[in-house]
């Protein structure tokens, strides 16, 4: 599977990064992993405990993700929706929803940990995000690289994402997606056709 569109779309709402989610909103403790092939300049990631994908005006999610750049830079991030959750934006219906909502705490990204890994060019890399209680761990090819603790989100879906800049969208390849419940029987997802895309989605392609 691959993100094939190399540039941001023309959107009337705030953009984030292209992503796709799968699973159940009740999933809590699990490990999500995938093989990624990054080209120069690419960024890719795996997501966990995604429990919100916006109100319709923009699709900035809430949850956690492990991000890896082609340069080897790696970050573990809590994404808390849009940066200013109380900003009145969008059409009349969106403004009504925002005005009637209850938003506590800050929005935007919270970096829980960061590091840099040495990546071999022209190789598949295994990304793994493990969520167990308040403990979050990110691994590359089975080696722990970042970790942190957070009480923000206890459950939510898994996902994949690609990096996006003002004029460029990353186009990495993905394969061998696997989701394992921590301390229980595992489940394996092998078909890209089973992925349920969010409003910003990854296009399928055989690799």
Short mmCIF file of C-alpha atoms in Angstrom, two decimals:
data_model
loop_
_atom_site.label_atom_id
_atom_site.label_comp_id
_atom_site.label_asym_id
_atom_site.label_seq_id
_atom_site.Cartn_x
_atom_site.Cartn_y
_atom_site.Cartn_z
CA UNK A 1 0.00 0.00 0.00
CA UNK A 2 1.22 3.47 -0.83
CA UNK A 3 0.28 7.12 -0.50
CA UNK A 4 0.33 8.05 -4.20
CA UNK A 5 -0.83 11.70 -4.23
CA UNK A 6 2.39 13.74 -3.84
CA UNK A 7 0.87 17.13 -2.97
CA UNK A 8 -1.71 18.52 -0.52
CA UNK A 9 -5.30 18.77 -1.70
CA UNK A 10 -7.15 22.05 -2.12
CA UNK A 11 -9.24 22.10 1.03
CA UNK A 12 -11.76 24.56 2.48
CA UNK A 13 -10.97 23.31 5.98
CA UNK A 14 -7.78 23.16 8.09
CA UNK A 15 -5.42 20.42 6.91
CA UNK A 16 -3.29 18.07 8.98
CA UNK A 17 -1.58 15.00 7.51
CA UNK A 18 -3.10 12.21 5.38
CA UNK A 19 -4.01 9.25 7.58
CA UNK A 20 -6.18 6.15 7.67
CA UNK A 21 -7.64 4.37 10.71
CA UNK A 22 -8.80 0.85 11.46
CA UNK A 23 -10.20 -1.08 14.39
CA UNK A 24 -12.56 -0.30 17.25
CA UNK A 25 -12.94 2.75 19.46
CA UNK A 26 -12.91 0.45 22.51
CA UNK A 27 -9.41 -0.91 21.82
CA UNK A 28 -7.17 0.08 24.74
CA UNK A 29 -3.92 -1.84 25.26
CA UNK A 30 -2.36 -3.04 22.02
CA UNK A 31 0.65 -2.93 19.74
CA UNK A 32 0.44 -1.73 16.13
CA UNK A 33 3.33 -2.29 13.73
CA UNK A 34 4.01 -1.95 10.01
CA UNK A 35 6.90 -2.11 7.55
CA UNK A 36 7.61 1.20 5.79
CA UNK A 37 9.82 2.10 2.83
CA UNK A 38 10.89 5.75 2.96
CA UNK A 39 12.28 7.71 0.07
CA UNK A 40 14.45 10.82 0.63
CA UNK A 41 12.35 13.50 2.29
CA UNK A 42 9.58 11.09 3.32
CA UNK A 43 7.89 10.81 6.72
CA UNK A 44 5.60 8.00 7.88
CA UNK A 45 4.04 6.85 11.12
CA UNK A 46 1.76 4.50 13.02
CA UNK A 47 -1.12 5.70 15.17
CA UNK A 48 -2.88 4.41 18.28
CA UNK A 49 -5.92 5.18 20.44
CA UNK A 50 -7.42 7.50 17.81
CA UNK A 51 -10.73 8.50 19.37
CA UNK A 52 -11.71 11.65 17.47
CA UNK A 53 -11.24 12.78 13.85
CA UNK A 54 -12.64 16.30 13.90
CA UNK A 55 -16.13 17.74 13.69
CA UNK A 56 -16.30 18.06 9.91
CA UNK A 57 -14.37 21.30 9.53
CA UNK A 58 -10.93 19.73 9.34
CA UNK A 59 -9.90 16.20 10.29
CA UNK A 60 -7.24 16.77 12.96
CA UNK A 61 -7.45 13.69 15.22
CA UNK A 62 -6.94 12.97 18.90
CA UNK A 63 -4.71 10.10 19.93
CA UNK A 64 -1.04 9.10 19.72
CA UNK A 65 1.39 8.46 16.91
CA UNK A 66 4.97 7.37 16.29
CA UNK A 67 6.62 9.37 13.49
CA UNK A 68 9.77 8.47 11.53
CA UNK A 69 11.56 10.65 8.97
CA UNK A 70 13.89 9.37 6.24
CA UNK A 71 16.70 11.17 8.09
CA UNK A 72 16.16 8.90 11.11
CA UNK A 73 14.48 11.50 13.31
CA UNK A 74 11.80 9.84 15.40
CA UNK A 75 9.11 11.38 17.62
CA UNK A 76 6.40 10.04 19.93
CA UNK A 77 3.49 12.49 19.88
CA UNK A 78 0.13 13.02 21.53
CA UNK A 79 -2.15 14.84 19.09
CA UNK A 80 -4.89 16.79 20.87
CA UNK A 81 -6.99 18.01 17.96
CA UNK A 82 -6.63 21.49 16.54
CA UNK A 83 -4.24 23.89 18.27
CA UNK A 84 -6.98 26.19 19.58
CA UNK A 85 -10.03 23.99 20.32
CA UNK A 86 -12.18 26.97 21.27
CA UNK A 87 -11.60 28.98 18.09
CA UNK A 88 -14.93 29.64 16.36
CA UNK A 89 -14.39 28.60 12.73
CA UNK A 90 -16.30 27.02 9.85
CA UNK A 91 -19.89 27.45 8.77
CA UNK A 92 -22.80 28.24 11.07
CA UNK A 93 -23.32 24.59 12.04
CA UNK A 94 -19.63 24.11 12.89
CA UNK A 95 -19.59 27.30 14.91
CA UNK A 96 -22.64 26.11 16.86
CA UNK A 97 -20.95 22.77 17.65
CA UNK A 98 -17.77 24.49 18.82
CA UNK A 99 -19.65 27.03 20.94
CA UNK A 100 -21.68 24.29 22.66
CA UNK A 101 -18.70 21.99 23.28
CA UNK A 102 -16.61 21.60 26.38
CA UNK A 103 -12.88 21.71 25.70
CA UNK A 104 -10.44 21.29 28.57
CA UNK A 105 -6.70 21.68 28.30
CA UNK A 106 -4.56 22.62 25.31
CA UNK A 107 -4.85 21.49 21.72
CA UNK A 108 -2.22 20.73 19.11
CA UNK A 109 0.73 18.37 19.30
CA UNK A 110 2.53 17.37 22.48
CA UNK A 111 5.92 15.72 21.89
CA UNK A 112 6.37 13.01 24.53
CA UNK A 113 9.84 11.91 23.41
CA UNK A 114 12.22 12.18 20.46
CA UNK A 115 15.38 10.49 19.26
CA UNK A 116 17.36 9.71 16.13
CA UNK A 117 17.96 6.30 14.61
CA UNK A 118 20.49 5.16 12.03
CA UNK A 119 18.57 3.87 9.03
CA UNK A 120 19.98 1.80 6.18
CA UNK A 121 19.12 3.24 2.80
CA UNK A 122 16.99 1.09 0.51
CA UNK A 123 15.60 -1.11 3.29
CA UNK A 124 12.18 -1.78 4.78
CA UNK A 125 11.90 -0.48 8.35
CA UNK A 126 9.57 -1.96 10.98
CA UNK A 127 7.72 0.69 13.02
CA UNK A 128 6.00 -0.40 16.24
CA UNK A 129 3.88 1.61 18.65
CA UNK A 130 2.96 -0.13 21.91
CA UNK A 131 0.25 1.27 24.18
CA UNK A 132 -0.12 -0.30 27.61
CA UNK A 133 -1.93 1.67 30.28
CA UNK A 134 -0.22 5.05 30.59
CA UNK A 135 3.02 3.74 29.04
CA UNK A 136 3.75 4.34 25.35
CA UNK A 137 6.76 2.87 23.56
CA UNK A 138 8.04 3.32 20.02
CA UNK A 139 10.39 0.83 18.37
CA UNK A 140 12.29 0.62 15.09
CA UNK A 141 13.18 -2.87 13.85
CA UNK A 142 12.48 -4.24 17.32
CA UNK A 143 14.71 -1.75 19.15
CA UNK A 144 13.13 0.69 21.60
CA UNK A 145 13.84 4.22 20.45
CA UNK A 146 11.31 6.49 22.24
CA UNK A 147 8.98 6.15 25.22
CA UNK A 148 6.69 8.26 27.38
CA UNK A 149 3.68 8.29 29.65
CA UNK A 150 0.31 9.94 29.11
CA UNK A 151 -3.16 9.84 30.65
CA UNK A 152 -4.87 11.71 27.83
CA UNK A 153 -6.42 8.78 25.96
CA UNK A 154 -7.30 5.31 27.22
CA UNK A 155 -8.78 3.75 24.06
CA UNK A 156 -9.21 4.22 20.34
CA UNK A 157 -8.42 2.95 16.86
CA UNK A 158 -5.09 2.22 15.17
CA UNK A 159 -3.87 3.92 12.02
CA UNK A 160 -1.18 4.88 9.53
CA UNK A 161 -0.10 8.35 8.46
CA UNK A 162 2.26 10.13 6.08
CA UNK A 163 3.98 13.46 6.51
CA UNK A 164 2.80 16.57 4.72
CA UNK A 165 4.32 19.99 4.16
CA UNK A 166 3.00 23.11 2.48
CA UNK A 167 3.72 21.91 -1.06
CA UNK A 168 4.65 18.23 -0.65
CA UNK A 169 3.07 15.05 0.66
CA UNK A 170 5.25 12.05 1.50
CA UNK A 171 4.67 8.94 -0.63
CA UNK A 172 6.07 6.00 1.37
CA UNK A 173 5.16 2.34 0.94
CA UNK A 174 3.52 0.25 3.69
CA UNK A 175 3.19 -3.51 4.11
CA UNK A 176 2.59 -6.20 6.75
CA UNK A 177 0.35 -4.23 9.08
CA UNK A 178 -0.18 -6.11 12.35
CA UNK A 179 -2.17 -5.28 15.48
CA UNK A 180 -1.70 -7.35 18.64
CA UNK A 181 -3.68 -6.99 21.84
CA UNK A 182 -1.29 -6.67 24.76
CA UNK A 183 -1.69 -9.61 27.15
CA UNK A 184 -4.33 -11.31 25.04
CA UNK A 185 -4.83 -13.18 21.78
CA UNK A 186 -3.46 -11.36 18.75
CA UNK A 187 -5.15 -10.39 15.52
CA UNK A 188 -3.38 -9.86 12.23
CA UNK A 189 -4.53 -7.60 9.42
CA UNK A 190 -2.93 -8.61 6.11
CA UNK A 191 -5.10 -7.00 3.44
CA UNK A 192 -4.95 -3.32 2.56
CA UNK A 193 -8.53 -3.66 1.35
CA UNK A 194 -9.64 -4.06 4.97
CA UNK A 195 -8.45 -0.61 5.95
CA UNK A 196 -11.21 1.87 6.73
CA UNK A 197 -10.06 5.30 5.62
CA UNK A 198 -10.73 8.58 7.35
CA UNK A 199 -11.68 11.64 5.35
CA UNK A 200 -8.00 12.10 4.47
CA UNK A 201 -7.05 8.65 3.20
CA UNK A 202 -4.18 6.66 1.83
CA UNK A 203 -4.57 5.24 -1.66
CA UNK A 204 -4.00 1.48 -2.02
CA UNK A 205 -1.27 0.12 -4.28
CA UNK A 206 0.40 -3.28 -4.42
CA UNK A 207 3.99 -3.44 -3.22
#
